[in-house]
Coordinates of C-alpha atoms in Angstrom, one line a residue:
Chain L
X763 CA -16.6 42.2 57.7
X764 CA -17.7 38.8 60.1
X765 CA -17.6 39.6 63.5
X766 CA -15.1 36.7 63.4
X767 CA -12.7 37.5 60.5
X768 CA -9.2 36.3 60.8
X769 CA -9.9 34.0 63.8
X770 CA -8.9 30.1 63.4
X771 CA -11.5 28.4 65.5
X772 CA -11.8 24.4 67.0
X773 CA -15.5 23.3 67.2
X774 CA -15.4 19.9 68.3
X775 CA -18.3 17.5 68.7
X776 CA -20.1 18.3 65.3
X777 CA -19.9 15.6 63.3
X778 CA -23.4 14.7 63.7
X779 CA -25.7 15.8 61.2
X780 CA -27.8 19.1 61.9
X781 CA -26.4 19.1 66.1
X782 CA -25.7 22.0 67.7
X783 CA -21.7 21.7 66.9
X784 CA -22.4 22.1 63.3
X785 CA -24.6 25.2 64.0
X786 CA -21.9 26.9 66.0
X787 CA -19.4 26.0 63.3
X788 CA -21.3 27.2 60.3
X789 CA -22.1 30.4 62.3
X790 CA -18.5 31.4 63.2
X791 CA -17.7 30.4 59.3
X792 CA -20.4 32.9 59.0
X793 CA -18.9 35.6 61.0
X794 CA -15.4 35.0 58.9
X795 CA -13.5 32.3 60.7
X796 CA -11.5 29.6 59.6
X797 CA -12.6 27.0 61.5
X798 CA -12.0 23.3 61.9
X799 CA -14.3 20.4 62.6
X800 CA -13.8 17.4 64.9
X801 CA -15.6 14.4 66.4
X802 CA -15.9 10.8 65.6
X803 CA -17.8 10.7 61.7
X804 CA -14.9 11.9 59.0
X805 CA -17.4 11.9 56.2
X806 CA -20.0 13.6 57.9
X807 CA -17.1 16.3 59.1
X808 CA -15.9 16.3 56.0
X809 CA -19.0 17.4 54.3
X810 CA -19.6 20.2 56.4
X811 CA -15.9 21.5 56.1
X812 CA -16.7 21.3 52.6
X813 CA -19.8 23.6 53.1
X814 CA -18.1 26.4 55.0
X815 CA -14.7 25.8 53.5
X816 CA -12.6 24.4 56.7
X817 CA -11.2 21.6 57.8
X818 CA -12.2 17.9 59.3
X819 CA -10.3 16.7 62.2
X820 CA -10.7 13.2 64.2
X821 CA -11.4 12.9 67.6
X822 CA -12.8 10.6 70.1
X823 CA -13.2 12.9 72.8
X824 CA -12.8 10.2 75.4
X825 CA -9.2 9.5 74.9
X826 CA -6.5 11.9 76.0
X827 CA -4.2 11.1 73.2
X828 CA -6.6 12.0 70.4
X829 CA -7.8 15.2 71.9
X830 CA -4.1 16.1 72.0
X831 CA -3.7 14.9 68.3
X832 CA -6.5 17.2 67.2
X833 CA -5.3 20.1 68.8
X834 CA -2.4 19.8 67.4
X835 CA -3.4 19.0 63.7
X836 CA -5.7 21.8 64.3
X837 CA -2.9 24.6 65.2
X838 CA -0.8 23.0 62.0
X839 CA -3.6 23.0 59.6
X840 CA -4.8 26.6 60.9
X841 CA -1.3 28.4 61.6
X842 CA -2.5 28.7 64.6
X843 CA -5.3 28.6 67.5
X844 CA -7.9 31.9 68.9
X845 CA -11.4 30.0 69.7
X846 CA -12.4 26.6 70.6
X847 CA -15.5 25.2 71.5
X848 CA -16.1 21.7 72.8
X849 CA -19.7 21.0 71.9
X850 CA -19.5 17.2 72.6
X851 CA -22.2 15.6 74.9
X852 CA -24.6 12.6 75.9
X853 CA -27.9 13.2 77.1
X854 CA -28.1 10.2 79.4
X855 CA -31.8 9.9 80.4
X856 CA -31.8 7.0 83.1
X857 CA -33.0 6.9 86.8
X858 CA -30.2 8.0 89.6
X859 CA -30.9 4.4 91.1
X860 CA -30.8 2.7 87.8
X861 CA -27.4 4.3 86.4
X862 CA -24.7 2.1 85.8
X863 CA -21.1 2.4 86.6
X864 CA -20.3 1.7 83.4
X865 CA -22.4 4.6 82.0
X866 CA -21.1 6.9 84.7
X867 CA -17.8 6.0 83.4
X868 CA -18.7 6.8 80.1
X869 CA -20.3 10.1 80.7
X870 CA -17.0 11.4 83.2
X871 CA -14.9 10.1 80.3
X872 CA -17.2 12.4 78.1
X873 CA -17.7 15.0 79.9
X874 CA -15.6 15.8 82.5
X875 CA -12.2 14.0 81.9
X876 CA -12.5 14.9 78.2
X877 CA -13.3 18.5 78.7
X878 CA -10.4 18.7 81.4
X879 CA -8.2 17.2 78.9
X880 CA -8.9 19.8 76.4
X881 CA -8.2 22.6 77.8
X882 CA -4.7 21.0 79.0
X883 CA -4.0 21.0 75.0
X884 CA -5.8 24.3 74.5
X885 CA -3.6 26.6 77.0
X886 CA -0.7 25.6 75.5
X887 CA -1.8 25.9 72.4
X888 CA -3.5 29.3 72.5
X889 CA 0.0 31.6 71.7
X890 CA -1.5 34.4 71.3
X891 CA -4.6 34.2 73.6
X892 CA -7.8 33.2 72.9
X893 CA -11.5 32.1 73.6
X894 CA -12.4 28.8 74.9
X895 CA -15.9 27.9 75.7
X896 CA -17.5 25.0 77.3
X897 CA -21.3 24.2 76.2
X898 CA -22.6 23.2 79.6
X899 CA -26.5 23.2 80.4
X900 CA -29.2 24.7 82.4
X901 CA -29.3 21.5 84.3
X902 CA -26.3 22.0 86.0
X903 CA -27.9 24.9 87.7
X904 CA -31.3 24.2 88.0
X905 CA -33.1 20.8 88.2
X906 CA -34.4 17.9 85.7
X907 CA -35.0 14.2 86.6
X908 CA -33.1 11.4 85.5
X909 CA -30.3 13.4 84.5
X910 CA -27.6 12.9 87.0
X911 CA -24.8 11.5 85.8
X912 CA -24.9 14.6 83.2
X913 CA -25.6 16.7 85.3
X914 CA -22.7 16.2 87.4
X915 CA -20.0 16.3 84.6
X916 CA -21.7 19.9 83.3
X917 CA -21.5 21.5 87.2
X918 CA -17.9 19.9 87.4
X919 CA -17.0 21.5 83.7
X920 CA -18.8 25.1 84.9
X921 CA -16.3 25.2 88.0
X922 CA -13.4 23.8 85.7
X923 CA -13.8 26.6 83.3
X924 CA -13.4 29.4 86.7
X925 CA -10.3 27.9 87.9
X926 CA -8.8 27.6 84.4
X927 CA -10.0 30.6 84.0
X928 CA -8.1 32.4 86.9
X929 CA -5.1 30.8 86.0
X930 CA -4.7 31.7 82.8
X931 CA -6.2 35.0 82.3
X932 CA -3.1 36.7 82.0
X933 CA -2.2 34.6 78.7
X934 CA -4.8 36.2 77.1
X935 CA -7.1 33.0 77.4
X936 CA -10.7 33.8 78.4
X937 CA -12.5 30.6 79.0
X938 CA -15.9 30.5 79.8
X939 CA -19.0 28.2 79.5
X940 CA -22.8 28.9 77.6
X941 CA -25.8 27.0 78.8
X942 CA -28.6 26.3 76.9
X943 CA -31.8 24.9 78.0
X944 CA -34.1 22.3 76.0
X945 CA -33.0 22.9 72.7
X946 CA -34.1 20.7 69.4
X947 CA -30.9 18.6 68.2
X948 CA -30.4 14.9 67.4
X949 CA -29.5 15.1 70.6
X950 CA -33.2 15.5 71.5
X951 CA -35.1 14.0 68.6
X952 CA -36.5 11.0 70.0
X953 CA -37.7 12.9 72.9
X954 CA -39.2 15.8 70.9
X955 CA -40.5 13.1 68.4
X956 CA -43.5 12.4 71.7
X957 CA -46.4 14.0 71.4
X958 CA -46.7 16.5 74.4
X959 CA -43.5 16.1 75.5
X960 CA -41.6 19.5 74.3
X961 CA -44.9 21.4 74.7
X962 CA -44.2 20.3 78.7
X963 CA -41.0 22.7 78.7
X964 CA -42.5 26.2 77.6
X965 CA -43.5 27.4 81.0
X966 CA -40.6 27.3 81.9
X967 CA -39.0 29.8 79.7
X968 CA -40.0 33.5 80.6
X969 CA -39.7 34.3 76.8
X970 CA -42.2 32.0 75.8
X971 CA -40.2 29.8 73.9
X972 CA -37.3 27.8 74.7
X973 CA -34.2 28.0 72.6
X974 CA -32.7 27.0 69.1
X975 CA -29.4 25.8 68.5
X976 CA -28.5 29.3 66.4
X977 CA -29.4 31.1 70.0
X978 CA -26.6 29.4 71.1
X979 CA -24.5 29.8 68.2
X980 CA -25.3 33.4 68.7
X981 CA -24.2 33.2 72.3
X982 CA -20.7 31.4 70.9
X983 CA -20.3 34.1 68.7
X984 CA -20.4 36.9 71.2
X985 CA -18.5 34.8 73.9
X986 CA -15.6 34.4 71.0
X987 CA -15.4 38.1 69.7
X988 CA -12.5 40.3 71.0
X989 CA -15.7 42.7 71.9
X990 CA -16.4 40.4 74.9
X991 CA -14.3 40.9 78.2
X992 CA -16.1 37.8 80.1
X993 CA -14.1 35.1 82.1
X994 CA -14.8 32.5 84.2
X995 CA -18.2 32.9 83.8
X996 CA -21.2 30.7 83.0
X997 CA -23.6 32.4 80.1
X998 CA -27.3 31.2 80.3
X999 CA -28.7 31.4 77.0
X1000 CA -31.7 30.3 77.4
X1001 CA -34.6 32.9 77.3
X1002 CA -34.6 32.7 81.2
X1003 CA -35.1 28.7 82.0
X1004 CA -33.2 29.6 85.1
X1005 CA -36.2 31.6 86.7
X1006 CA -38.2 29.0 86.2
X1007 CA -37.4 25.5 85.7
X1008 CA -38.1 22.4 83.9
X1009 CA -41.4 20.1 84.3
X1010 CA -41.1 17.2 86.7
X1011 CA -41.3 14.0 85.2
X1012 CA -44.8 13.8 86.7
X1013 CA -45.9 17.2 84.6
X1014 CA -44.1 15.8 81.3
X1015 CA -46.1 12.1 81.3
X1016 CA -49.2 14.1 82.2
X1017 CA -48.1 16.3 78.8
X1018 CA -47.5 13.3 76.5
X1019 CA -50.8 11.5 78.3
X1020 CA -53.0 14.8 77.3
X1021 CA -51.3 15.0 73.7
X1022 CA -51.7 11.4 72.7
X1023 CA -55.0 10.4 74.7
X1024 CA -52.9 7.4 76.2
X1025 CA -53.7 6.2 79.1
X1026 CA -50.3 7.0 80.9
Chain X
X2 CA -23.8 44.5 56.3
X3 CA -26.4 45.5 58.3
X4 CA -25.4 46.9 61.6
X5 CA -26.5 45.2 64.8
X6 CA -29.0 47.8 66.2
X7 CA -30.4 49.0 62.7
X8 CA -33.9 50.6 63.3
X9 CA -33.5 50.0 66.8
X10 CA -34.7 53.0 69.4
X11 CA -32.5 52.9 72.7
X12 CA -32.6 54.9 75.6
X13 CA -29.6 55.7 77.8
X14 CA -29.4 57.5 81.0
X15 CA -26.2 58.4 82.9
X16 CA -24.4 59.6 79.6
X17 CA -23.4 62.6 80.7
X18 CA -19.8 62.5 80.9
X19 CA -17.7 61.7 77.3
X20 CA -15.6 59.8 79.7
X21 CA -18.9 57.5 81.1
X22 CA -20.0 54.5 80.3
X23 CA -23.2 55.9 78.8
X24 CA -21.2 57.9 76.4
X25 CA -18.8 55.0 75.2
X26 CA -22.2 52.9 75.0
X27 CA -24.0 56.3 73.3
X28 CA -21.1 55.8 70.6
X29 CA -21.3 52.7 69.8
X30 CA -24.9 52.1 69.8
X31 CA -24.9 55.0 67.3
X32 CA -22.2 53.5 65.1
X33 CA -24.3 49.9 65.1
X34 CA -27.5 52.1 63.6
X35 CA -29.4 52.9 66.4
X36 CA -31.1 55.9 67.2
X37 CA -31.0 57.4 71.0
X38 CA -32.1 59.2 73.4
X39 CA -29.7 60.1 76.3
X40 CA -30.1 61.1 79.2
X41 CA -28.7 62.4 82.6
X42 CA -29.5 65.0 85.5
X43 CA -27.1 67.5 83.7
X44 CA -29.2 69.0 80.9
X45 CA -26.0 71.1 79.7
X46 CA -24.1 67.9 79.4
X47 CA -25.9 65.5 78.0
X48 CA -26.5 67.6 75.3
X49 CA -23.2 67.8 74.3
X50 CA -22.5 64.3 74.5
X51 CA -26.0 64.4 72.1
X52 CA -25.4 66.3 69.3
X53 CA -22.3 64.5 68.5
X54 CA -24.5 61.6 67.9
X55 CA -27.2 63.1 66.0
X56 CA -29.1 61.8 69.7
X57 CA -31.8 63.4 71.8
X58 CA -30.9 64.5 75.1
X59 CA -33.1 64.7 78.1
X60 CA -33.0 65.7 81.7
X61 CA -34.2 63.1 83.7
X62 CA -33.0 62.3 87.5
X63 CA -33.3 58.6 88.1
X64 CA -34.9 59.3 91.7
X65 CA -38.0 61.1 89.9
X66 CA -40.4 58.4 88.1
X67 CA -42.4 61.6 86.2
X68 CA -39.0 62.0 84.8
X69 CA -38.3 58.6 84.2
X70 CA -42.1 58.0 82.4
X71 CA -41.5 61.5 80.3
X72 CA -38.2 60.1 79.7
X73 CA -39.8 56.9 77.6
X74 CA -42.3 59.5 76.3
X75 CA -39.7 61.1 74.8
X76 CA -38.6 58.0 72.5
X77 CA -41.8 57.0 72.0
X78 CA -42.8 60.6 70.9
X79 CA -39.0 61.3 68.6
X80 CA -39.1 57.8 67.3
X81 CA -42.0 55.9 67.9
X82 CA -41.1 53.2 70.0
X83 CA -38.2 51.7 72.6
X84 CA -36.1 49.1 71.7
X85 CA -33.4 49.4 74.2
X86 CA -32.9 50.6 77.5
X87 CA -29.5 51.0 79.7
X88 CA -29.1 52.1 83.0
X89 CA -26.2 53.7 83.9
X90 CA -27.1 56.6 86.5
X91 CA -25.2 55.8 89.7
X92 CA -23.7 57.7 92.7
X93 CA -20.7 56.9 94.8
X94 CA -20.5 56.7 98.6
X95 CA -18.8 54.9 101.2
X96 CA -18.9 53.9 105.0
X97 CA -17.6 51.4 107.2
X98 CA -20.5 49.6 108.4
X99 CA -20.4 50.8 111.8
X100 CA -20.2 53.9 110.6
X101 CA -23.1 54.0 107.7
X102 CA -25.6 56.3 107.8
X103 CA -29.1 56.0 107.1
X104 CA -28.9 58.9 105.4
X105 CA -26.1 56.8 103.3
X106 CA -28.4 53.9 103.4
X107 CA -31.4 55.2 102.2
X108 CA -29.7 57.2 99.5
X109 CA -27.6 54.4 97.8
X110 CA -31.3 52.4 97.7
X111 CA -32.8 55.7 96.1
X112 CA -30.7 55.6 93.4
X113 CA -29.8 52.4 92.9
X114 CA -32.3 50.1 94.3
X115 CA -35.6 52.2 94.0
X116 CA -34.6 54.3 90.6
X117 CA -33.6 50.6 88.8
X118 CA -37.0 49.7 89.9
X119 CA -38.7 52.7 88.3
X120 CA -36.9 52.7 85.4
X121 CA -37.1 49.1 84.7
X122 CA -41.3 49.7 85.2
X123 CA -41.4 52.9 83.5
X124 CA -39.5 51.5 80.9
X125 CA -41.4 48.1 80.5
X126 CA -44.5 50.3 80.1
X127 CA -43.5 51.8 76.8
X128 CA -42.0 48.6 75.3
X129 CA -45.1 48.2 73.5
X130 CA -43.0 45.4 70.9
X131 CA -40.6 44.0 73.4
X132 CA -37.3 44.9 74.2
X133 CA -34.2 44.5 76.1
X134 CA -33.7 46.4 79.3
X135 CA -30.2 46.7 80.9
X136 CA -29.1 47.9 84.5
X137 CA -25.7 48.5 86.3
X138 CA -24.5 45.8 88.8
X139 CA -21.4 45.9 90.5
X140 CA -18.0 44.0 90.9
X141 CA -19.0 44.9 94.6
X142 CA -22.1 42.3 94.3
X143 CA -19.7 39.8 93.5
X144 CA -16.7 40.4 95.9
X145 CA -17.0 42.1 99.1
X146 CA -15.1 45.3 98.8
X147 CA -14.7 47.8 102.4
X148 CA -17.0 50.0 103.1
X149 CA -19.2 49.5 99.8
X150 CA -22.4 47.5 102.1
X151 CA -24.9 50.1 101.3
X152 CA -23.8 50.4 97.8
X153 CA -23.7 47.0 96.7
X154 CA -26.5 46.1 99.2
X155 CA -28.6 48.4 96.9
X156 CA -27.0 47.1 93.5
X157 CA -27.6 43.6 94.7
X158 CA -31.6 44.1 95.6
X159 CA -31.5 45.2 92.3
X160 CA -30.2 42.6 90.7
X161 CA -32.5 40.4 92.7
X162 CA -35.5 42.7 91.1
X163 CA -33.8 42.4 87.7
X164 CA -34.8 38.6 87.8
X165 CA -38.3 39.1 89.1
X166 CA -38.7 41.1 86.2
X167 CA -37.0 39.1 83.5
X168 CA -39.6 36.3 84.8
X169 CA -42.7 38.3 84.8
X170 CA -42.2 40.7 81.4
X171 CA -40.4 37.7 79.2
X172 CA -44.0 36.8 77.9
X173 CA -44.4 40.2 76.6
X174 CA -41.0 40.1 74.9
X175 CA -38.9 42.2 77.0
X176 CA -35.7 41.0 78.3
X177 CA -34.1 41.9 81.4
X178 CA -30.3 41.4 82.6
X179 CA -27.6 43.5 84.2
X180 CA -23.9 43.9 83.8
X181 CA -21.8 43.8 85.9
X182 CA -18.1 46.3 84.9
X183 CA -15.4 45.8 87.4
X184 CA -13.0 48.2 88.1
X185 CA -13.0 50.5 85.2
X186 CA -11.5 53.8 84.1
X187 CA -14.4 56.3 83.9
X188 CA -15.7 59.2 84.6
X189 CA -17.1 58.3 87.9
X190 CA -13.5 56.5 89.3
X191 CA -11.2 58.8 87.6
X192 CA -10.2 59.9 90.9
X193 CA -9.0 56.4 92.1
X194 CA -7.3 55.3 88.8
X195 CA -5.2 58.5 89.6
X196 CA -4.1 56.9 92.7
X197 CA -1.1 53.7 91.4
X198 CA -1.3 52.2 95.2
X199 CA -5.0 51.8 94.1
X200 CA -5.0 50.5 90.7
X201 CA -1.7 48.3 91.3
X202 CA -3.5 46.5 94.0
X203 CA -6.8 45.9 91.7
X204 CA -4.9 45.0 88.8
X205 CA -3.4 41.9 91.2
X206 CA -6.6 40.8 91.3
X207 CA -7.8 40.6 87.7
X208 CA -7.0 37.4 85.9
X209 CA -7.7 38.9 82.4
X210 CA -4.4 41.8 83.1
X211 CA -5.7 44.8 82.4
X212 CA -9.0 47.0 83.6
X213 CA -12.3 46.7 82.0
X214 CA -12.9 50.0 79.8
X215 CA -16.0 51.9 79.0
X216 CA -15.7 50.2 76.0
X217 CA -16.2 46.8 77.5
X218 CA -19.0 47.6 78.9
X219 CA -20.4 49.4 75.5
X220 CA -19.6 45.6 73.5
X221 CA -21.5 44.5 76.5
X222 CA -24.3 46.5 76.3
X223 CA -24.9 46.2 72.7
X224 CA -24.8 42.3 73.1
X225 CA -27.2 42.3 75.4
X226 CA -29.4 44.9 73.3
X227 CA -29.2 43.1 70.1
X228 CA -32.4 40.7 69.0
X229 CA -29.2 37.7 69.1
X230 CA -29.0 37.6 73.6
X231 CA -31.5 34.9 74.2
X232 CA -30.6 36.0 77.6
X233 CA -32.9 37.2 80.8
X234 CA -32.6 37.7 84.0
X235 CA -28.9 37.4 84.3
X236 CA -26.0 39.2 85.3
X237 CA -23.2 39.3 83.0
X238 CA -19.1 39.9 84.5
X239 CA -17.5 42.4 83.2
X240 CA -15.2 42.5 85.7
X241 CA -11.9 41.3 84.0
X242 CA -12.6 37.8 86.1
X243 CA -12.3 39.7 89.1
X244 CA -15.0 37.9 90.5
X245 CA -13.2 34.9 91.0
X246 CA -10.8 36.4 93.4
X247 CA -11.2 39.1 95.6
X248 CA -11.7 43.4 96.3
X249 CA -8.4 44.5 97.6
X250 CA -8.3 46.2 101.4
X251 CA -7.6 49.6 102.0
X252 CA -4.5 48.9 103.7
X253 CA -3.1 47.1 100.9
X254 CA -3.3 50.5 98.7
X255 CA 0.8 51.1 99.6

C-alpha cells in the first residue's frame, strides 16, 4: 500500500511539461493518491491526469477568483480535500536596480498574493484536516544575485506558512513549506543549457550534488503523510545548500568563461 | 513493496526503556527491514527491548568514546556496515540560572554537547558507504523554557556541531540533521505528563492539539534515515508547532 493511499491531493502549478509540479504529482499518484492537476495549459494538464489517472483543473494563480474556483472544483471532483501543494513559480533573473514595477507586480501577484490566497480557500476547505505545503527556495534563506523580487515573495510565503500555521493547527491543518536549491526544471533550462554554468553550483552542496526535482517530490511526500507531525516549519531539501551557498555572479561567469573558452 | 530501510544497518542508543523514543524508533526501524543494534547504559534493559526485535543490544555510555567506537564495531562486526545512526541518550536536570551549577553545567555538555560530538565522529568513522546520522535537539532550543539554560545550552552547541558536520562529511556521503520532539509522553517525562497543571498548560501552547508521541519522532527518524531525505545539516520540529509560540512558566502549572 502507497504511503499516500486514500488521500485526495491539489498540486497546482504543473502544467508545464517535465517541471517540478508534475514530478510531485506523479509521485504522490505513486504513493496512492488521487490527485488533481492545475495551472494555466489544460491539454498539457490533461495529459498528465491521464497518465496517473486524476484530474485537470484551471488556474491562473494570479487571480483570486480562479484559485477559489479550483479549490472548489477540486473538493467536488475529489469528495474532498487532505494535501495541497502550490508548486507555481517565476524565476525572475534581473538586477535589483533594473527590476521593474511591473515585474515586481507580477511576481507578488505570483508569489505572495497568490500563495496567500490559497490557503484562504484551502482552510476552509480542508474538513477534515490536512497537509498544505508551500515550495519556497533556498534563496529565501541564503543569498543568490539578481534574484530579489523572488526572493522576497519566497521569505514572505516561509513566514505566511508559520502564522497560518499557528492558527490553524488545531483544525488538523499542518502547513508547512520545502525548499529546494538549484534544481534542473524548465524552470532552469536555459540557464543549465550554458556551458559551466550548473557545474558553478556544486560546491555549494555538502552532498556533492545538488538536487533533482524527485528529491523534492520525496520531501512532498513525507511532508504530506499522516507519519509526519511538522508545522510551521520550513524543510530544506537540498543536500545542505544552506551551509554553504550559491556562487556569486562573479564565480558563475568565471564558470561559463572556463567551460566555453569565451572571453567573458 | 519493499520496506523503506531494507538492508539497511542502524544503530540506536538510548533504547532502553519500551516506553523511549529509541524503543518506538527500535520498532519501527525493525518493521521497515532494518537490522539494529541498540544500545543504552543499562545492559539488562536494552536487551529486553532487543530480543523482541531480533536486534543486538550493547552497553555503551554516551560519555565514554571507547564505548561509543566499540559500539560502531559492533554493527560493523554483526552486519558489516552502518547505515543509520540515532542519538537518543539524554539526561534531565534543571536550575535557575542563578542557581546552576557547574557541576550542572559541565554535566548537561557531557552528555549532550560532548557525547553528540563523539558519537557523531565515532560514528562517521565507520560509515565507510555513507549514511545518515541523527541526534536529539530540544523544543527548549527553540523556545526558552525556565531553568532548562544548561540543558538546551548544551543541545543547542550541538546542534551548532550538527551543521559543521553535515558540511564537512556530506562529500563522503553521510548526512547529518537533528530532530527536534517537543513535549512528548516518554519514558524520560513520564513524571511530568502525570502532573494535568503541567500538561494542560503545554498543550495551550501546541497549535497541532495534541502532544508529539514516541511515535512521531520514530516517522521522523525513519525519514530522516531513509536514502529519500536529501536533507543535512538541519533540524527538523517535532514539536507539535510549539516552536511558534512559547514554553509555559512554572507558575502557570495551576
Amino acid at each position: 500500500m502507497g504511503r499516500l493511499a486514500g488521500k485526495r491531493a491539489l498540486v497546482v502549478g504543473a502544467a508545464g511539461v517535465g517541471n517540478m509540479g508534475q514530478a510531485i504529482a506523479r509521485r504522490l499518484a505513486a504513493e496512492g493518491a488521487m490527485v488533481a492537476v492545475a495551472g494555466r495549459s489544460m491539454d498539457v494538464l490533461e495529459a498528465l491526469a491521464t497518465e496517473i489517472g486524476g484530474v485537470a483543473l484551471s488556474c491562473d494563480f494570479s487571480d483570486r477568483a480562479s484559485i477559489f474556483a479550483m479549490v472548489a472544483a477540486c473538493q467536488a471532483q475529489l469528495g474532498g480535500l487532505d494535501i495541497a501543494v502550490n508548486a507555481t513559480g517565476w524565476g525572475l533573473l534581473k538586477p535589483f536596480l533594473e527590476t521593474t514595477d511591473e515585474e515586481f507586480d507580477r511576481m507578488y501577484a505570483l508569489q505572495l498574493r497568490g500563495p496567500f490566497q490559497f490557503l484562504q480557500a484551502l482552510i476552509p476547505a480542508m474538513t477534515e484536516g490536512g497537509s498544505i505545503i508551500q515550495v519556497s527556495s533556498a534563496t529565501a534563506t541564503i543569498m543568490f544575485h539578481d534574484h530579489d523580487a523572488y526572493m522576497a515573495t519566497k521569505a514572505g510565503t516561509d513566514h505566511m506558512i508559520r502564522s497560518v500555521a499557528n492558527q490553524f493547527g488545531e483544525r488538523g491543518i499542518r502547513v508547512n513549506s520545502i525548499s529546494p536549491g538549484v534544481t534542473e526544471t524548465p524552470m532552469t533550462a536555459d540557464a543549465a543549457a550554458v556551458p559551466g554554468l550548473m557545474d558553478a553550483f556544486k560546491k555549494g552542496y555538502p552532498l556533492g550534488r545538488y538536487g533533482t526535482m524527485e528529491d523534492i517530490a520525496a520531501g512532498c511526500v513525507w511532508l504530506a503523510s499522516d507519519e509526519c507531525f511538522m508545522t510551521g516549519q520550513n524543510m530544506q531539501v537540498n543536500g545542505g545548500l544552506t551551509l554553504r551557498g550559491n556562487p556569486s555572479k562573479a564565480e558563475i561567469e568565471a564558470a561559463v568563461t572556463a567551460a566555453t573558452g569565451a572571453a567573458g | 513493496m519493499m520496506a523503506r530501510l531494507d538492508g539497511k544497518v542502524a544503530i540506536i542508543l538510548g533504547a532502553s526503556d519500551p516506553r523511549s523514543m529509541g524503543a518506538a524508533t527500535a520498532r519501527r526501524f525493525a518493521a521497515e527491514g532494518a537490522r539494529l543494534v541498540l544500545a543504552a547504559r543499562r545492559k539488562e534493559a536494552v536487551e529486553a527491548v532487543a530480543a523482541d526485535l531480533g536486534a543486538t543490544a550493547v552497553a555503551c555510555d554516551i560519555t565514554n568514546e571507547a564505548q561509543l567506537e566499540a559500539l560502531a564495531q559492533t554493527a560493523l562486526d554483526t552486519y558489516g556496515k552502518l547505515d543509520a545512526a540515532i542519538n537518543f541518550a539524554g539526561v534531565g536536570g534543571s536550575a535557575p540560572v542563578i542557581d546552576t551549577t557547574a557541576e550542572l553545567l559541565r554535566e548537561q555538555s557531557e552528555v549532550h554537547f560532548v557525547g553528540t560530538g563523539l558519537f557523531i565522529k565515532q560514528m562517521a568513522r565507520a560509515m565507510t558507504g555513507g549514511g545518515s546520522i541523527i541526534t536529539t535537539s530540544s523544543l527548549t532550543v527553540l523556545v526558552q523554557a525556565h531553568g532548562y539554560g544548561a540543558y538546551a545550552g548544551a543541545k543547542g552547541g550541538a546542534d551548532v556541531l550538527v551543521k559543521v558536520a553535515a558540511n564537512e562529511l556530506g562529500e563522503k556521503g553521510i548526512r547529518v540533521n537533528s530532530l527536534a520532539p517537543g513535549f512528548t509522553k516518554s519514558a524520560m517525562t513520564e513524571d511530568y505528563f502525570a502532573m494535568e497543571a503541567v500538561t494542560k498548560a503545554f498543550l495551550k501552547e501546541m497549535p497541532l492539539g495534541r502532544f508529539p508521541t514516541v511515535e512521531d519522532i520514530a516517522n521522523t527518524a525513519l525519514w530522516l534515515a531513509s536514502d529519500e531525505a536529501f536533507v543535512t545539516g538541519q533540524r527538523i520540529d517535532v514539536t507539535a508547532g510549539q516552536a511558534l509560540r512559547r514554553a509555559p512558566r512554572d507558575e502557570e502549572f495551576v
